[in-house]
Amino acid sequence: MTTTPFTLTIRWTVCLAAACLALPACDQLVVVGRVESDAGEDASPDDGVDGATDGGEDGGDDHGVDGGTTCQEALVADSLAVGTYHVCARRGGAVWCWGGGQSGQLCNGDTPESALPGPPVGVDTYQEVYVGGLNTCLSRVDGALLCCGNNFSGALADGTSQNQSRPQAVTSDVEDVVIGFSNVYATDGDGDLFAWGDNEYGQLGLGPATAGEAVRTIMAVSGVSFAQVSANTHHACGVTSGGELRCAGANDGGELGIPLSPGVDVFTVVPAAVSFRSVSAGRRLGCAISTGNQLYCWGTNEPTMVTGVTGFVEMPTRVGTLNDYESVSVGFDHLCVLRDGGRLFCWGSGENGKLGYDAVTRDTPTEVTPGVAYRVVRAGPDFTCAIRATDDVVVCFGDDSVGQTAGSGGGATPRPVCLTP
């Protein structure tokens, strides 16, 4: 078996599968991100799947994916990021994006939407891809940051309001990037936080808000080192290097973890009795993982996601009693967590199947595919994508109105599906 890097644009379809990489022997098998060859006998045309289902028995009460179908090829990725209507994945230095592209956020040149993962325009080798709202940013190995998509409020930091469907140079020397809705946050190697774009609700943390203000790269918090930041439509939260939680922006739904108010325009400390290591800012619900691997949430609790608590949750409140949480990702009205061993649990609104097991609203964590381990999960507004731990295969489920879960578009994907060529 030999492995050779390559860049390839291919057509994608969807296959419900319990084992998306149960691959037959063949002379040359294409798998996204690499070309693998062996001396095996060619697979006959009948060896492939012929559609989305196989007539096998569904997973039933275990909430698993269809048990019989196997996919010959699958999208594999090192990292994954989701926006309002689109998704991007990276394997090595190659990036693929799919879903809605109405503002140019697919970075592939004026494509309104695509259920077929494809690369951005250009031949750059990228270090990472970042997605949020209607924007995508790509960092190169030389430290340059390029972005595309919506620019109405200055998210592209070019002094105009013109959307861009091709990657545009924005800044350089960034360590990490987080995209809200029409704004961008970046940290450098020292943990200093910079921000630009929409600041209508003070979510950039730069001081008094100005409606629709386009802000060039300006340090948002002086003297505070951020380890991780998460942003949503009208607010952002970050965890400092010392485990402190700070938030800025709108707070009419309690999303800042402080008493209800119109909001704050600087990154304000969120009172908590524990230290945190990561945070996820949902639409009006925020959640964070403590240094003790406990899950805390706050904000608007409708539908019930903070188990055992009814209604609004004013400050970070522990969810359950477990101490095995690895990561959390919050959507608009659902959330997903990875627990010890990569087990994936989702709960909240089940609309469009974004919980991965049914369309019923759940107020308690429910495992998505028992027996399958994941290493990354990303909750979009109305859909979810994840990377499996054993084979790096990308799976998505939920709203597919513009192909964001890589279906045909216009519907929903209620169970995890592998993206396959």
Coordinates of C-alpha atoms in Angstrom, one line a residue:
M1 CA 0.0 0.0 0.0
T2 CA 1.4 3.4 -1.0
T3 CA 0.0 6.8 0.0
T4 CA 0.5 9.9 -2.2
P5 CA -0.9 13.4 -1.5
F6 CA -3.2 14.8 -4.1
T7 CA -5.8 17.5 -4.8
L8 CA -9.0 16.3 -6.6
T9 CA -12.4 17.6 -7.3
I10 CA -15.0 14.9 -7.4
R11 CA -18.8 14.4 -7.2
W12 CA -20.3 13.4 -3.8
T13 CA -23.3 11.5 -2.9
V14 CA -24.7 10.4 0.5
C15 CA -24.9 6.8 1.9
L16 CA -26.4 5.8 5.2
A17 CA -23.7 3.5 6.7
A18 CA -22.6 1.8 9.8
A19 CA -19.1 1.3 8.4
C20 CA -18.4 3.8 5.7
L21 CA -14.9 2.5 5.1
A22 CA -15.6 -1.2 4.7
L23 CA -13.7 -1.1 1.4
P24 CA -13.4 -3.8 -1.3
A25 CA -10.0 -4.6 -2.8
C26 CA -9.2 -2.6 -5.9
D27 CA -6.3 -1.4 -8.0
Q28 CA -6.8 2.3 -7.1
L29 CA -9.2 3.5 -4.5
V30 CA -9.8 7.2 -4.1
V31 CA -10.4 8.5 -0.6
V32 CA -10.5 12.2 0.0
G33 CA -7.1 13.5 1.1
R34 CA -5.1 10.6 -0.3
V35 CA -4.8 8.0 -3.1
E36 CA -4.3 4.5 -1.9
S37 CA -3.1 1.7 -4.2
D38 CA -2.7 -2.0 -3.8
A39 CA -2.3 -5.1 -5.9
G40 CA -5.7 -6.5 -5.2
E41 CA -8.3 -7.7 -7.7
D42 CA -10.6 -5.1 -9.2
A43 CA -14.0 -4.8 -7.6
S44 CA -16.8 -5.5 -9.9
P45 CA -19.4 -2.8 -10.7
D46 CA -21.9 -4.6 -8.6
D47 CA -19.8 -4.4 -5.5
G48 CA -20.7 -0.7 -5.0
V49 CA -23.8 0.6 -3.2
D50 CA -26.7 1.7 -5.5
G51 CA -28.3 4.4 -3.4
A52 CA -28.9 5.6 0.1
T53 CA -30.4 2.4 1.6
D54 CA -29.9 -1.3 1.4
G55 CA -33.0 -2.9 2.7
G56 CA -31.2 -3.9 5.8
E57 CA -32.8 -3.5 9.2
D58 CA -32.6 -0.1 10.8
G59 CA -30.7 0.5 14.0
G60 CA -34.0 0.9 16.0
D61 CA -33.8 1.8 19.6
D62 CA -30.1 2.1 19.8
H63 CA -30.3 5.2 17.5
G64 CA -27.6 3.8 15.3
V65 CA -27.3 4.4 11.6
D66 CA -28.7 1.9 9.1
G67 CA -26.8 -1.3 9.9
G68 CA -26.2 -3.0 6.5
T69 CA -25.0 -0.4 4.0
T70 CA -21.3 0.1 3.4
C71 CA -19.7 2.9 1.5
Q72 CA -16.8 2.4 -0.8
E73 CA -15.3 5.8 -0.2
A74 CA -15.8 8.6 2.3
L75 CA -14.7 12.1 3.1
V76 CA -12.0 12.0 5.8
A77 CA -10.9 15.1 7.7
D78 CA -8.5 16.4 10.3
S79 CA -10.7 19.3 11.3
L80 CA -14.2 20.5 10.7
A81 CA -16.1 23.9 11.0
V82 CA -19.7 24.9 10.5
G83 CA -21.5 28.1 9.7
T84 CA -25.2 29.1 9.4
Y85 CA -25.7 27.2 6.2
H86 CA -22.4 25.7 5.2
V87 CA -19.6 23.4 6.3
C88 CA -15.9 23.1 5.6
A89 CA -13.4 20.3 6.4
R90 CA -9.6 20.1 6.2
R91 CA -7.4 17.1 5.5
G92 CA -3.7 17.9 5.5
G93 CA -3.4 21.2 3.6
A94 CA -6.5 20.6 1.5
V95 CA -9.9 22.2 2.2
W96 CA -13.4 21.3 1.0
C97 CA -16.6 23.3 1.6
W98 CA -20.3 22.5 0.9
G99 CA -23.8 23.8 1.7
G100 CA -25.1 27.3 1.2
G101 CA -23.0 29.8 -0.7
Q102 CA -25.3 32.7 -1.1
S103 CA -22.8 35.3 0.2
G104 CA -19.8 33.7 -1.3
Q105 CA -18.9 31.8 1.8
L106 CA -17.8 28.6 -0.1
C107 CA -14.9 30.6 -1.4
N108 CA -15.2 28.8 -4.7
G109 CA -16.4 31.6 -7.0
D110 CA -20.1 32.6 -7.0
T111 CA -21.6 29.2 -6.3
P112 CA -25.0 29.8 -4.6
E113 CA -25.1 26.4 -2.9
S114 CA -23.5 22.9 -3.3
A115 CA -24.1 19.5 -1.7
L116 CA -20.9 18.4 -3.3
P117 CA -17.8 19.2 -1.2
G118 CA -15.3 21.2 -3.3
P119 CA -12.1 23.2 -2.7
P120 CA -11.8 27.0 -2.5
V121 CA -10.5 28.9 -5.5
G122 CA -6.7 28.8 -5.6
V123 CA -4.0 26.3 -5.1
D124 CA -2.8 27.3 -1.6
T125 CA -1.9 24.8 1.0
Y126 CA -3.9 25.8 4.1
Q127 CA -3.0 25.3 7.7
E128 CA -6.6 25.6 9.0
V129 CA -10.2 26.5 8.0
Y130 CA -12.6 28.6 10.1
V131 CA -16.3 29.0 9.5
G132 CA -19.1 31.0 11.1
G133 CA -22.3 32.7 10.0
L134 CA -21.9 33.5 6.3
N135 CA -18.1 33.6 6.2
T136 CA -15.1 31.3 5.8
C137 CA -11.5 32.1 6.7
L138 CA -8.4 30.1 5.8
S139 CA -5.0 30.4 7.4
R140 CA -1.9 29.6 5.3
V141 CA 1.3 28.1 6.6
D142 CA 3.0 31.5 6.3
G143 CA 0.6 33.0 8.8
A144 CA -1.6 34.8 6.3
L145 CA -5.3 34.9 6.9
L146 CA -7.7 34.9 3.9
C147 CA -11.5 35.2 4.1
C148 CA -14.5 35.2 1.9
G149 CA -18.3 35.6 2.2
N150 CA -20.5 38.3 3.7
N151 CA -18.9 41.7 4.1
F152 CA -21.9 43.9 4.8
S153 CA -20.5 44.9 8.3
G154 CA -16.8 44.7 7.4
A155 CA -16.1 41.0 8.3
L156 CA -13.5 41.0 5.5
A157 CA -11.8 44.1 6.9
D158 CA -11.2 45.6 3.4
G159 CA -13.0 48.9 4.0
T160 CA -15.9 48.0 1.7
S161 CA -19.2 46.2 2.1
Q162 CA -18.8 44.1 -1.0
N163 CA -19.2 40.3 -0.5
Q164 CA -16.4 38.2 -1.9
S165 CA -16.7 34.6 -3.2
R166 CA -12.9 34.1 -3.5
P167 CA -10.4 34.1 -0.6
Q168 CA -9.2 37.7 0.2
A169 CA -6.1 38.6 2.2
V170 CA -7.2 40.1 5.6
T171 CA -4.3 40.0 8.1
S172 CA -1.4 37.9 9.2
D173 CA 0.3 36.3 12.2
V174 CA -2.8 34.8 13.7
E175 CA -2.8 31.7 16.0
D176 CA -6.5 31.0 16.0
V177 CA -9.7 32.4 14.5
V178 CA -13.4 32.4 15.5
I179 CA -16.2 33.8 13.3
G180 CA -19.5 35.0 14.6
F181 CA -22.1 36.5 12.3
S182 CA -20.5 39.2 10.2
N183 CA -17.6 39.6 12.5
V184 CA -14.3 37.8 13.2
Y185 CA -12.1 37.3 16.3
A186 CA -8.5 36.3 16.1
T187 CA -5.8 35.5 18.7
D188 CA -2.0 35.8 18.2
G189 CA 0.8 33.7 19.6
D190 CA 0.6 35.6 22.9
G191 CA -3.2 35.0 23.4
D192 CA -4.0 38.7 22.6
L193 CA -7.5 39.0 21.1
F194 CA -8.3 41.1 18.0
A195 CA -11.7 41.7 16.4
W196 CA -13.3 43.3 13.5
G197 CA -16.7 43.5 11.7
D198 CA -20.2 44.0 13.1
N199 CA -20.2 45.6 16.5
E200 CA -23.9 46.6 16.8
Y201 CA -24.3 44.9 20.1
G202 CA -20.8 45.5 21.5
Q203 CA -19.9 41.9 20.8
L204 CA -16.4 42.8 19.7
G205 CA -15.6 43.9 23.2
L206 CA -14.2 47.2 21.9
G207 CA -16.3 49.6 24.0
P208 CA -19.4 51.5 23.0
A209 CA -21.3 49.8 20.3
T210 CA -22.0 51.4 16.9
A211 CA -24.7 49.9 14.7
G212 CA -23.1 48.1 11.8
E213 CA -19.7 49.4 12.6
A214 CA -16.9 48.0 10.4
V215 CA -13.8 47.8 12.6
R216 CA -10.3 47.0 11.4
T217 CA -8.1 44.7 13.3
I218 CA -8.0 46.2 16.8
M219 CA -7.1 44.6 20.1
A220 CA -10.3 43.8 21.9
V221 CA -8.9 43.1 25.4
S222 CA -5.7 44.6 26.6
G223 CA -3.5 42.6 29.0
V224 CA -5.8 39.5 29.0
S225 CA -4.5 36.3 27.3
F226 CA -7.3 34.2 25.8
A227 CA -6.9 30.4 25.4
Q228 CA -10.1 29.9 23.4
V229 CA -13.0 32.0 22.1
S230 CA -16.5 31.2 20.7
A231 CA -18.9 33.6 19.0
N232 CA -22.5 33.6 17.9
T233 CA -24.8 36.1 16.3
H234 CA -24.7 39.0 18.8
H235 CA -22.2 37.9 21.5
A236 CA -18.9 36.2 22.1
C237 CA -17.4 34.4 25.1
G238 CA -13.8 33.4 25.8
V239 CA -11.7 31.4 28.3
T240 CA -8.6 33.1 29.5
S241 CA -5.3 31.3 30.0
G242 CA -6.1 31.3 33.8
G243 CA -9.5 29.6 33.2
E244 CA -11.6 32.7 33.6
L245 CA -14.8 33.0 31.6
R246 CA -15.4 36.4 29.9
C247 CA -18.3 37.5 27.6
A248 CA -19.4 40.5 25.6
G249 CA -22.4 41.6 23.5
A250 CA -26.1 41.2 23.8
N251 CA -27.6 39.7 27.0
D252 CA -31.4 39.9 26.6
G253 CA -31.5 36.1 26.7
G254 CA -28.9 35.7 29.4
E255 CA -26.3 34.4 26.9
L256 CA -23.4 36.2 28.8
G257 CA -23.9 34.3 32.0
I258 CA -24.6 37.4 34.0
P259 CA -27.9 38.9 35.2
L260 CA -30.3 39.9 32.4
S261 CA -29.4 43.3 30.8
P262 CA -29.3 44.9 27.3
G263 CA -25.6 43.7 27.2
V264 CA -22.0 44.8 27.8
D265 CA -19.5 46.2 25.3
V266 CA -16.3 44.9 26.9
F267 CA -15.4 41.3 27.8
T268 CA -16.8 41.0 31.3
V269 CA -15.9 38.3 33.8
V270 CA -18.6 35.7 34.3
P271 CA -18.9 34.8 38.0
A272 CA -18.2 31.1 38.6
A273 CA -16.9 28.9 41.3
V274 CA -14.8 26.8 38.9
S275 CA -12.2 27.3 36.2
F276 CA -12.9 26.5 32.6
R277 CA -10.9 25.2 29.7
S278 CA -13.4 25.6 26.8
V279 CA -16.6 27.4 25.9
S280 CA -19.3 27.3 23.2
A281 CA -21.6 30.2 22.5
G282 CA -25.0 29.2 21.2
R283 CA -27.7 31.6 20.0
R284 CA -29.0 32.3 23.6
L285 CA -27.5 29.4 25.5
G286 CA -23.8 29.1 26.4
C287 CA -22.0 26.1 27.7
A288 CA -18.5 25.5 29.0
I289 CA -16.3 22.6 30.1
S290 CA -14.6 23.1 33.5
T291 CA -11.0 22.0 34.2
G292 CA -12.6 19.2 36.1
N293 CA -14.4 18.0 33.0
Q294 CA -17.8 19.0 34.2
L295 CA -20.5 20.6 31.9
Y296 CA -21.9 24.1 32.8
C297 CA -24.6 26.0 30.9
W298 CA -26.4 29.3 31.2
G299 CA -28.9 31.5 29.3
T300 CA -32.3 30.7 27.7
N301 CA -33.2 27.2 28.5
E302 CA -35.9 26.6 25.9
P303 CA -36.3 23.8 25.0
T304 CA -34.9 22.4 28.3
M305 CA -31.2 21.7 27.8
V306 CA -30.0 22.4 31.3
T307 CA -31.4 19.2 32.7
G308 CA -33.4 19.6 35.9
V309 CA -33.8 23.4 35.6
T310 CA -36.9 25.1 34.2
G311 CA -36.7 28.3 32.3
F312 CA -34.0 30.9 32.3
V313 CA -30.6 30.1 33.8
E314 CA -28.9 33.3 34.9
M315 CA -25.4 32.0 35.7
P316 CA -23.2 29.0 34.8
T317 CA -25.0 26.0 36.2
R318 CA -23.7 22.5 36.3
V319 CA -25.5 20.0 34.1
G320 CA -25.8 16.6 35.8
T321 CA -23.1 15.1 38.0
L322 CA -20.7 13.6 35.4
N323 CA -17.0 14.4 35.3
D324 CA -16.1 12.9 31.9
Y325 CA -16.9 15.7 29.4
E326 CA -14.3 16.2 26.6
S327 CA -16.0 19.0 24.5
V328 CA -19.3 20.8 23.9
S329 CA -20.8 22.5 20.9
V330 CA -24.1 24.5 21.1
G331 CA -26.4 25.3 18.2
F332 CA -29.5 27.5 18.1
D333 CA -31.7 25.2 20.2
H334 CA -29.7 22.0 20.7
L335 CA -26.3 21.0 21.9
C336 CA -23.9 18.1 21.5
V337 CA -21.1 16.9 23.7
L338 CA -18.3 14.4 23.5
R339 CA -17.7 12.3 26.7
D340 CA -14.9 10.1 27.7
G341 CA -14.0 7.6 24.9
G342 CA -15.5 9.9 22.2
R343 CA -19.1 9.0 22.9
L344 CA -21.4 11.5 21.2
F345 CA -24.5 12.8 23.0
C346 CA -27.0 15.4 21.8
W347 CA -30.2 16.9 23.2
G348 CA -32.6 19.8 22.9
S349 CA -34.8 20.4 19.8
G350 CA -34.9 17.5 17.4
E351 CA -36.3 19.5 14.5
N352 CA -35.0 18.2 11.2
G353 CA -33.2 15.4 12.9
K354 CA -30.3 17.5 14.1
L355 CA -29.9 15.3 17.2
G356 CA -29.0 12.4 15.0
Y357 CA -31.4 9.8 16.3
D358 CA -35.0 11.1 15.9
A359 CA -36.9 14.4 15.4
V360 CA -38.2 14.4 19.0
T361 CA -37.2 17.1 21.5
R362 CA -35.1 15.6 24.3
D363 CA -34.3 17.3 27.6
T364 CA -31.7 14.7 28.6
P365 CA -28.4 13.7 26.9
T366 CA -29.0 10.8 24.5
E367 CA -26.2 8.9 22.8
V368 CA -26.3 9.3 19.0
T369 CA -24.6 6.1 17.8
P370 CA -23.6 3.8 20.7
G371 CA -20.4 2.0 20.0
V372 CA -19.0 4.6 17.6
A373 CA -16.3 7.0 18.9
Y374 CA -15.9 10.6 17.7
R375 CA -13.2 13.1 18.2
V376 CA -14.8 16.3 16.8
V377 CA -18.4 17.6 16.9
R378 CA -19.8 20.8 15.6
A379 CA -23.4 22.0 16.1
G380 CA -24.7 24.3 13.5
P381 CA -28.0 26.3 13.9
D382 CA -30.1 23.4 12.7
F383 CA -27.7 20.6 11.8
T384 CA -24.7 18.8 13.3
C385 CA -21.5 17.4 11.8
A386 CA -18.8 15.2 13.5
I387 CA -15.5 13.4 12.7
R388 CA -15.3 9.7 13.8
A389 CA -12.3 8.8 15.9
T390 CA -11.4 5.5 14.3
D391 CA -11.2 6.5 10.6
D392 CA -11.6 10.3 10.5
V393 CA -14.8 10.0 8.4
V394 CA -17.1 13.0 8.4
V395 CA -20.8 12.5 9.2
C396 CA -23.6 15.0 9.2
F397 CA -27.3 15.1 10.2
G398 CA -30.1 17.6 10.4
D399 CA -31.3 20.3 8.1
D400 CA -30.3 19.8 4.5
S401 CA -32.2 22.7 2.9
V402 CA -29.1 23.9 1.0
G403 CA -27.0 20.7 1.0
Q404 CA -25.2 21.4 4.3
T405 CA -25.5 17.8 5.4
A406 CA -24.5 16.7 1.9
G407 CA -27.8 15.4 0.7
S408 CA -29.6 16.5 -2.4
G409 CA -30.8 19.7 -0.6
G410 CA -34.3 20.8 0.2
G411 CA -35.0 18.3 3.0
A412 CA -33.5 16.8 6.2
T413 CA -31.1 14.1 7.1
P414 CA -32.4 12.6 10.4
R415 CA -29.5 10.1 11.0
P416 CA -25.7 10.4 10.6
V417 CA -24.6 10.0 7.0
C418 CA -21.2 9.6 5.6
L419 CA -20.1 11.9 2.8
T420 CA -19.1 9.7 -0.1
P421 CA -17.9 10.3 -3.7

